[in-house]
mmCIF file of C-alpha atoms in Angstrom:
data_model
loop_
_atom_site.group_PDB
_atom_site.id
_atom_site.type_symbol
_atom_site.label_atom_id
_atom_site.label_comp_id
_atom_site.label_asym_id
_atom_site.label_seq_id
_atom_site.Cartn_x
_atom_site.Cartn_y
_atom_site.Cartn_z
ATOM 1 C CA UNK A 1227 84.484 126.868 115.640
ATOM 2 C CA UNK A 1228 81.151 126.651 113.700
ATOM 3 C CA UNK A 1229 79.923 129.342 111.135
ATOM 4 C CA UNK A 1230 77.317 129.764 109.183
ATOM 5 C CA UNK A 1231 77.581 131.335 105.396
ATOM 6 C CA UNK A 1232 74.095 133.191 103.727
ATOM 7 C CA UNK A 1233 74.764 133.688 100.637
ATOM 8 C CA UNK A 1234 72.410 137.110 99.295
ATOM 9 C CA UNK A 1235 71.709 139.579 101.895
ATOM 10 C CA UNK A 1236 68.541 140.380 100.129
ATOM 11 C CA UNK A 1237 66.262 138.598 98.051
ATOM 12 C CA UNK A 1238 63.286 139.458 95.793
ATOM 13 C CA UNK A 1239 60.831 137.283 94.252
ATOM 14 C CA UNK A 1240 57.168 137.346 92.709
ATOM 15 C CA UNK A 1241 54.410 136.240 94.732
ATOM 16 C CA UNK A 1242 53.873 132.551 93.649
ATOM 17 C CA UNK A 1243 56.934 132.154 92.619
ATOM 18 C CA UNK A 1244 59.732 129.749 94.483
ATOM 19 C CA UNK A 1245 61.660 131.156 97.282
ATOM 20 C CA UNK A 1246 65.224 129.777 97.585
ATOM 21 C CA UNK A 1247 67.506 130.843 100.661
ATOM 22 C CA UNK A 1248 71.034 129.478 100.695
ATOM 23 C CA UNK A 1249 72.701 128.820 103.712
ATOM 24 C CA UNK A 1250 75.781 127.374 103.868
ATOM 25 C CA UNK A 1251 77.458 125.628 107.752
ATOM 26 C CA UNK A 1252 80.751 124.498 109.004
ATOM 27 C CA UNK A 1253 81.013 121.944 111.509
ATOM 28 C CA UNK A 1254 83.462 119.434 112.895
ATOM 29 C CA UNK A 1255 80.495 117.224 114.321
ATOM 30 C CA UNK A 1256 77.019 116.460 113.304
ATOM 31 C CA UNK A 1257 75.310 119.562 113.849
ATOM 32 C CA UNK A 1258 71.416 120.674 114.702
ATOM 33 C CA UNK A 1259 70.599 123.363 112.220
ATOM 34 C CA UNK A 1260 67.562 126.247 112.542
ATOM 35 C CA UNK A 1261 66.229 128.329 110.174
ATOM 36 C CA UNK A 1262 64.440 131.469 111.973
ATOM 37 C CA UNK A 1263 62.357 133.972 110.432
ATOM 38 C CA UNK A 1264 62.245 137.498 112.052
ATOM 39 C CA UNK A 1265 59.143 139.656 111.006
ATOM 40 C CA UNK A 1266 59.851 143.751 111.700
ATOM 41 C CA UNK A 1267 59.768 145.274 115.074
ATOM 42 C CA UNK A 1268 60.052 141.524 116.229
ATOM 43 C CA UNK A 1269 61.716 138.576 117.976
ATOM 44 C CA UNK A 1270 62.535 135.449 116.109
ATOM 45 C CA UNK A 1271 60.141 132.601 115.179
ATOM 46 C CA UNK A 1272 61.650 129.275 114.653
ATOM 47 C CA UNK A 1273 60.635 127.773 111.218
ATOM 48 C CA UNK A 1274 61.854 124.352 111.324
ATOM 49 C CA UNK A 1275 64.813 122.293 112.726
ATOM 50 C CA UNK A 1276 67.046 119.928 111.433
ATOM 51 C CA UNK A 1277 67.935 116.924 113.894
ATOM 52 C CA UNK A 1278 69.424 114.077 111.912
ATOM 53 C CA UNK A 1279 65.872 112.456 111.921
ATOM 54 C CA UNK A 1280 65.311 113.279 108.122
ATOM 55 C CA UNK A 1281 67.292 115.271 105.761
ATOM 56 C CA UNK A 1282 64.662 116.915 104.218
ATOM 57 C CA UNK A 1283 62.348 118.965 107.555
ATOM 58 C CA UNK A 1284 59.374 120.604 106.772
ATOM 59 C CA UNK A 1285 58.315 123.515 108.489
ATOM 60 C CA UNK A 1286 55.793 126.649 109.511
ATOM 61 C CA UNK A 1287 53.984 128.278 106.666
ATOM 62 C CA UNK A 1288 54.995 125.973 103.816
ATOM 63 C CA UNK A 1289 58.370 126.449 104.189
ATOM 64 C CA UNK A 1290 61.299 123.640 103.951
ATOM 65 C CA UNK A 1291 64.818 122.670 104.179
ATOM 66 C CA UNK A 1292 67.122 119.934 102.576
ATOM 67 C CA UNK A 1293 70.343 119.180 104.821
ATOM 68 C CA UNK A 1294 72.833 118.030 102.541
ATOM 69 C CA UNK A 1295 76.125 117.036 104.250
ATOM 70 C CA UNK A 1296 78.157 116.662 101.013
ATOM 71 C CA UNK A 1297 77.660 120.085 100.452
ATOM 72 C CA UNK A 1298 77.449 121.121 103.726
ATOM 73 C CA UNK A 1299 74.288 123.067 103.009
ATOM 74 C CA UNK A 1300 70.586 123.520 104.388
ATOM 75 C CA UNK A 1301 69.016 125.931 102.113
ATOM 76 C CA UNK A 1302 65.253 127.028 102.825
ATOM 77 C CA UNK A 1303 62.786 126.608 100.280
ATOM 78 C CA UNK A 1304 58.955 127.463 99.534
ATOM 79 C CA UNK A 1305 57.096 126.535 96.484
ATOM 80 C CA UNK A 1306 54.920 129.673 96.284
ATOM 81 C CA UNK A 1307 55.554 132.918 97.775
ATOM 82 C CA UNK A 1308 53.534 135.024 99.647
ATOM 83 C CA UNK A 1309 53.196 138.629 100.377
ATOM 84 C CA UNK A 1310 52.949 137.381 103.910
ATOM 85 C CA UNK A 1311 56.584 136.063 103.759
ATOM 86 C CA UNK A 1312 58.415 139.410 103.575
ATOM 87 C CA UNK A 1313 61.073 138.888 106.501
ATOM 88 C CA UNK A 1314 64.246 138.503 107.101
ATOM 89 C CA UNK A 1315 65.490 134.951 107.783
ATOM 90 C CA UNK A 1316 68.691 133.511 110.008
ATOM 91 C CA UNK A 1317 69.928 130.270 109.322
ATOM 92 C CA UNK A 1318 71.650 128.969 112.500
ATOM 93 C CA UNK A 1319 74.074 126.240 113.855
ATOM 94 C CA UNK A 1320 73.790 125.097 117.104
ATOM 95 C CA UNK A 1321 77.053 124.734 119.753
ATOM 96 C CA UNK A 1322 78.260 121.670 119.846
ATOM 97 C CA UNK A 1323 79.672 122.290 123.561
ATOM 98 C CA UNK A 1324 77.796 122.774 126.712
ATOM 99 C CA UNK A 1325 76.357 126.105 126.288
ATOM 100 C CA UNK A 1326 74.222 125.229 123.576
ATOM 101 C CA UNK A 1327 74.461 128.387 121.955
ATOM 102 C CA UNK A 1328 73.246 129.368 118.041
ATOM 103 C CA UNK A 1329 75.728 130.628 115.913
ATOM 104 C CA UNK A 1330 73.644 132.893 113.126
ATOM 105 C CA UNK A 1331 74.291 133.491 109.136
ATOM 106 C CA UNK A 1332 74.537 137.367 108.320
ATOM 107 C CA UNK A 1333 70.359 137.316 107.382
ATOM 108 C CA UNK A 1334 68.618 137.384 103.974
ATOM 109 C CA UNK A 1335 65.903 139.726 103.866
ATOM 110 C CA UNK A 1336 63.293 138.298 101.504
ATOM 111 C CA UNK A 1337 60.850 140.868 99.029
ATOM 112 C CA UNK A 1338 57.547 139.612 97.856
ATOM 113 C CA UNK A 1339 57.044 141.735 94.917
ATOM 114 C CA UNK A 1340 52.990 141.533 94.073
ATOM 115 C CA UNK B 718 52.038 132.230 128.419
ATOM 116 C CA UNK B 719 54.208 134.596 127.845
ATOM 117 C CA UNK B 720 57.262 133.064 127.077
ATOM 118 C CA UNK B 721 60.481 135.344 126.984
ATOM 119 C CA UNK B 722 59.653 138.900 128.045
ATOM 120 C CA UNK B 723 62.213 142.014 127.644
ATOM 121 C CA UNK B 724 61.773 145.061 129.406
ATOM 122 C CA UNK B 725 62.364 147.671 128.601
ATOM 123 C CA UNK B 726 61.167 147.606 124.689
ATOM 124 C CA UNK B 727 63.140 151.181 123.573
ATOM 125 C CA UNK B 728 65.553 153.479 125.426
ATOM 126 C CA UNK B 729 67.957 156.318 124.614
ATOM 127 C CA UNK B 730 71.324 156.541 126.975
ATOM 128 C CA UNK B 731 73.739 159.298 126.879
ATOM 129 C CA UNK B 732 76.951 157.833 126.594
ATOM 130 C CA UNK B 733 78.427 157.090 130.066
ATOM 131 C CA UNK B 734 75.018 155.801 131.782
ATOM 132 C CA UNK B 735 73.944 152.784 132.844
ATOM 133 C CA UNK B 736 71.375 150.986 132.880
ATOM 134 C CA UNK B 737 69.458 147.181 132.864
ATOM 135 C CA UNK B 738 67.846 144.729 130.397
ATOM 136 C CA UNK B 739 65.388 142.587 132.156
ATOM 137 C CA UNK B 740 64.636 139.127 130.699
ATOM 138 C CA UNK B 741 62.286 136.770 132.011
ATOM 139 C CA UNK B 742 61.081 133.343 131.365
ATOM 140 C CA UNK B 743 58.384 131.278 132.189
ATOM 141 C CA UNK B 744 59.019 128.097 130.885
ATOM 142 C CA UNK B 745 61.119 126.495 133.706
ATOM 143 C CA UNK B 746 64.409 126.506 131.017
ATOM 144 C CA UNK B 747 67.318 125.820 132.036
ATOM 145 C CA UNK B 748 69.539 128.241 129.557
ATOM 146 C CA UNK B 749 69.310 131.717 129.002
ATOM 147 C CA UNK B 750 71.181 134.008 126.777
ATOM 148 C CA UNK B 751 71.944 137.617 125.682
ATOM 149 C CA UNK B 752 72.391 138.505 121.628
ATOM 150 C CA UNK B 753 72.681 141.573 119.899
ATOM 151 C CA UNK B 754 71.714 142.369 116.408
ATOM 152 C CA UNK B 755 73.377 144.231 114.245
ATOM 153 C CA UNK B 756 72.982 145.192 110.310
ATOM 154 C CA UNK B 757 74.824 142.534 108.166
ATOM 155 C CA UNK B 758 75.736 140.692 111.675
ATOM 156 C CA UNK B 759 73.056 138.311 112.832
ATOM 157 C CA UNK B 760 72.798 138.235 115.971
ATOM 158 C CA UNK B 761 75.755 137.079 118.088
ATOM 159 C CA UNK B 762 75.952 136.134 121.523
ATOM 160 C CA UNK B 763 76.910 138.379 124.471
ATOM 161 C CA UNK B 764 76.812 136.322 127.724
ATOM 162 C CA UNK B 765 74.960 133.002 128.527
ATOM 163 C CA UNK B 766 73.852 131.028 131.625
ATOM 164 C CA UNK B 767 72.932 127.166 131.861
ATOM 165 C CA UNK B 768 71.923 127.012 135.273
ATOM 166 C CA UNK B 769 70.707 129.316 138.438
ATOM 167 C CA UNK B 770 74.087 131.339 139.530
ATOM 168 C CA UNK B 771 75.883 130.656 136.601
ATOM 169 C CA UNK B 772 77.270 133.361 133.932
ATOM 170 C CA UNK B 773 79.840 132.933 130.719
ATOM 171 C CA UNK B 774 81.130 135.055 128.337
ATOM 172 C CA UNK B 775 80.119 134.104 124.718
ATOM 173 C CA UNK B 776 81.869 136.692 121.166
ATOM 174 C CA UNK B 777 81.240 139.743 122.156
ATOM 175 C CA UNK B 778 81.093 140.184 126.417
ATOM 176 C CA UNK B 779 83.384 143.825 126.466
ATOM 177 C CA UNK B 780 81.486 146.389 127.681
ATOM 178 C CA UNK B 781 78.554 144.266 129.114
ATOM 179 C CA UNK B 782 77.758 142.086 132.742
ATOM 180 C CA UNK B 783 75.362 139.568 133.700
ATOM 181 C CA UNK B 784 73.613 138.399 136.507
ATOM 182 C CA UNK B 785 71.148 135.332 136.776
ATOM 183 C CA UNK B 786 70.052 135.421 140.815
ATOM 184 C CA UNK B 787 66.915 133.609 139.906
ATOM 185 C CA UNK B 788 66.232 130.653 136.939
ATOM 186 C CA UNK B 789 63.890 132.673 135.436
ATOM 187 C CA UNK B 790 65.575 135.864 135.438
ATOM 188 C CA UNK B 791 68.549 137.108 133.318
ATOM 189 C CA UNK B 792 69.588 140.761 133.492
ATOM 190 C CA UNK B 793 72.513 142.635 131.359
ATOM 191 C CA UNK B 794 73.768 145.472 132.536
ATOM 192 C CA UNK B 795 75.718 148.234 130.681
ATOM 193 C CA UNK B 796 77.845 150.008 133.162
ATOM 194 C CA UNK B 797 78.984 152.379 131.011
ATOM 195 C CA UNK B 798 77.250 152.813 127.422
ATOM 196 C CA UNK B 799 79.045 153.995 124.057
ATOM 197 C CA UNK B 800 77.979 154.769 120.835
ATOM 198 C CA UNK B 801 79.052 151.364 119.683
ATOM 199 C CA UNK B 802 76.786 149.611 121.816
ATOM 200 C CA UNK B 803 73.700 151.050 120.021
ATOM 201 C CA UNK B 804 72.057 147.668 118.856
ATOM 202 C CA UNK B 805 69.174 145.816 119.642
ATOM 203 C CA UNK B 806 69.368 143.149 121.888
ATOM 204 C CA UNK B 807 67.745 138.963 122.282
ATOM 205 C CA UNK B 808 67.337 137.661 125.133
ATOM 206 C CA UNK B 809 66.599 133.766 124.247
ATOM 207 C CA UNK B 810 65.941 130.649 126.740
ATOM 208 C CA UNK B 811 66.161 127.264 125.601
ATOM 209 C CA UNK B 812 65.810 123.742 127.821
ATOM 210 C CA UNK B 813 69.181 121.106 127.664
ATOM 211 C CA UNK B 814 70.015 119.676 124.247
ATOM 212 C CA UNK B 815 71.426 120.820 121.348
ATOM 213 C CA UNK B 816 68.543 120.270 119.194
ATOM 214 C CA UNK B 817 65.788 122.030 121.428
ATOM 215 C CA UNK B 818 64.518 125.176 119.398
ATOM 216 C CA UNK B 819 65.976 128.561 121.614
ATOM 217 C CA UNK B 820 62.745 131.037 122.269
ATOM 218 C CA UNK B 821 63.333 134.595 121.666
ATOM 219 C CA UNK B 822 62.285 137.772 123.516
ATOM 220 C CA UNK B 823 60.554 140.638 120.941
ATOM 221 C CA UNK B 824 63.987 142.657 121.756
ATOM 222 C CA UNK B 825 65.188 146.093 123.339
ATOM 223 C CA UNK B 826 65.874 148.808 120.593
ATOM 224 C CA UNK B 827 69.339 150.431 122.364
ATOM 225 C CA UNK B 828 70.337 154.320 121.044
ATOM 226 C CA UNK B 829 73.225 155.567 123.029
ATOM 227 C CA UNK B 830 74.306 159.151 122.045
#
């Protein structure tokens, strides 16, 4: 079975300062990682993808990720936060079997702090 | 386009009805799914389809059914709501492939009482 691990529930930063998510996978096969960001009151947006093209996958809104299968990680990163980026964000595994399902991480909720 | 629409948006059961979550999708895709979203918990899967007449159970399928009569509709019904099914609940439709993005709806905020 696949998981996903987010480590920090909640996460405050500065505005313009680096935003670092940490998200942690298991998986017995190559897997498709998402990150998705959820704004309140709302659905989930997809903010980039990783699909064995490259290990590092840029996304929406500045934001990227680095899939690194030594450490079986794909944390999220952004150079400068912005007040605009206080969300809460799911990292996510896709199902390796026909359904095609996303397993999710727990969440981080990230504070911009002005 | 409107993508993945929910209906209803908000609604309070007593415990013991039932009721309906309408999904719909407009993008001709082939898989559809039901999440719910809880505090600390994600969102993890309730029931899924991949196909016109087809239903599965995904984590957590007690208490819930499905139907998917037409591809672009997916319904989940609660016959019988508890307290414990307070949550708000995804519906998400996605085309074949395991790296195709899944598209969410904006969600139905459940209170059963």
């Amino acid at each position: 079975a696949q998981s996903v691990t987010q480590l920090g529930s909640h996460v405050s930063v500065s505005e313009g300062a680096l935003v670092l998510l940490r998200c942690n996978y298991s998986s017995s096969v190559p897997p498709y990682l998402f990150w998705y960001v959820q704004y309140p009151n709302q659905g989930l947006q997809l903010l980039l993808k990783y699909t064995s093209a490259a290990t590092l996958v840029k996304g929406i809104n500045g934001f990227e990720a680095e899939f690194k299968k030594s450490e079986t990680s794909f944390h999220l990163t952004k150079p400068s936060a912005h007040m605009s980026d206080a969300a809460e964000y799911f990292c996510a595994v896709s199902d390796n079997t026909g359904r095609r399902a996303l397993t999710f991480g727990s969440g981080t909720r990230l504070q911009v702090q002005p | 386009n409107a993508g993945v629409t929910q209906t209803p948006k908000f609604r309070v059961l007593k415990t013991g009805q039932s009721m309906t979550l309408l999904c719909a999708q407009d993008m001709n895709h082939e898989y559809m799914y039901w999440y719910r979203q809880d505090p600390g918990m994600g969102l993890r899967l309730i029931h899924y389809s991949v196909g016109e007449g087809t239903t599965a159970k995904g984590e957590v399928p007690d208490g819930y059914n499905v139907s998917r009569l037409k591809k672009q509709n997916f319904l989940l019904g609660l016959e019988s709501a508890a307290p414990s099914q307070t949550s708000v609940y995804f519906c998400a439709s996605s085309n074949r492939g395991g790296n195709t993005e899944a598209f969410f709806g904006q969600g139905t905020r459940l209170t059963v009482v």
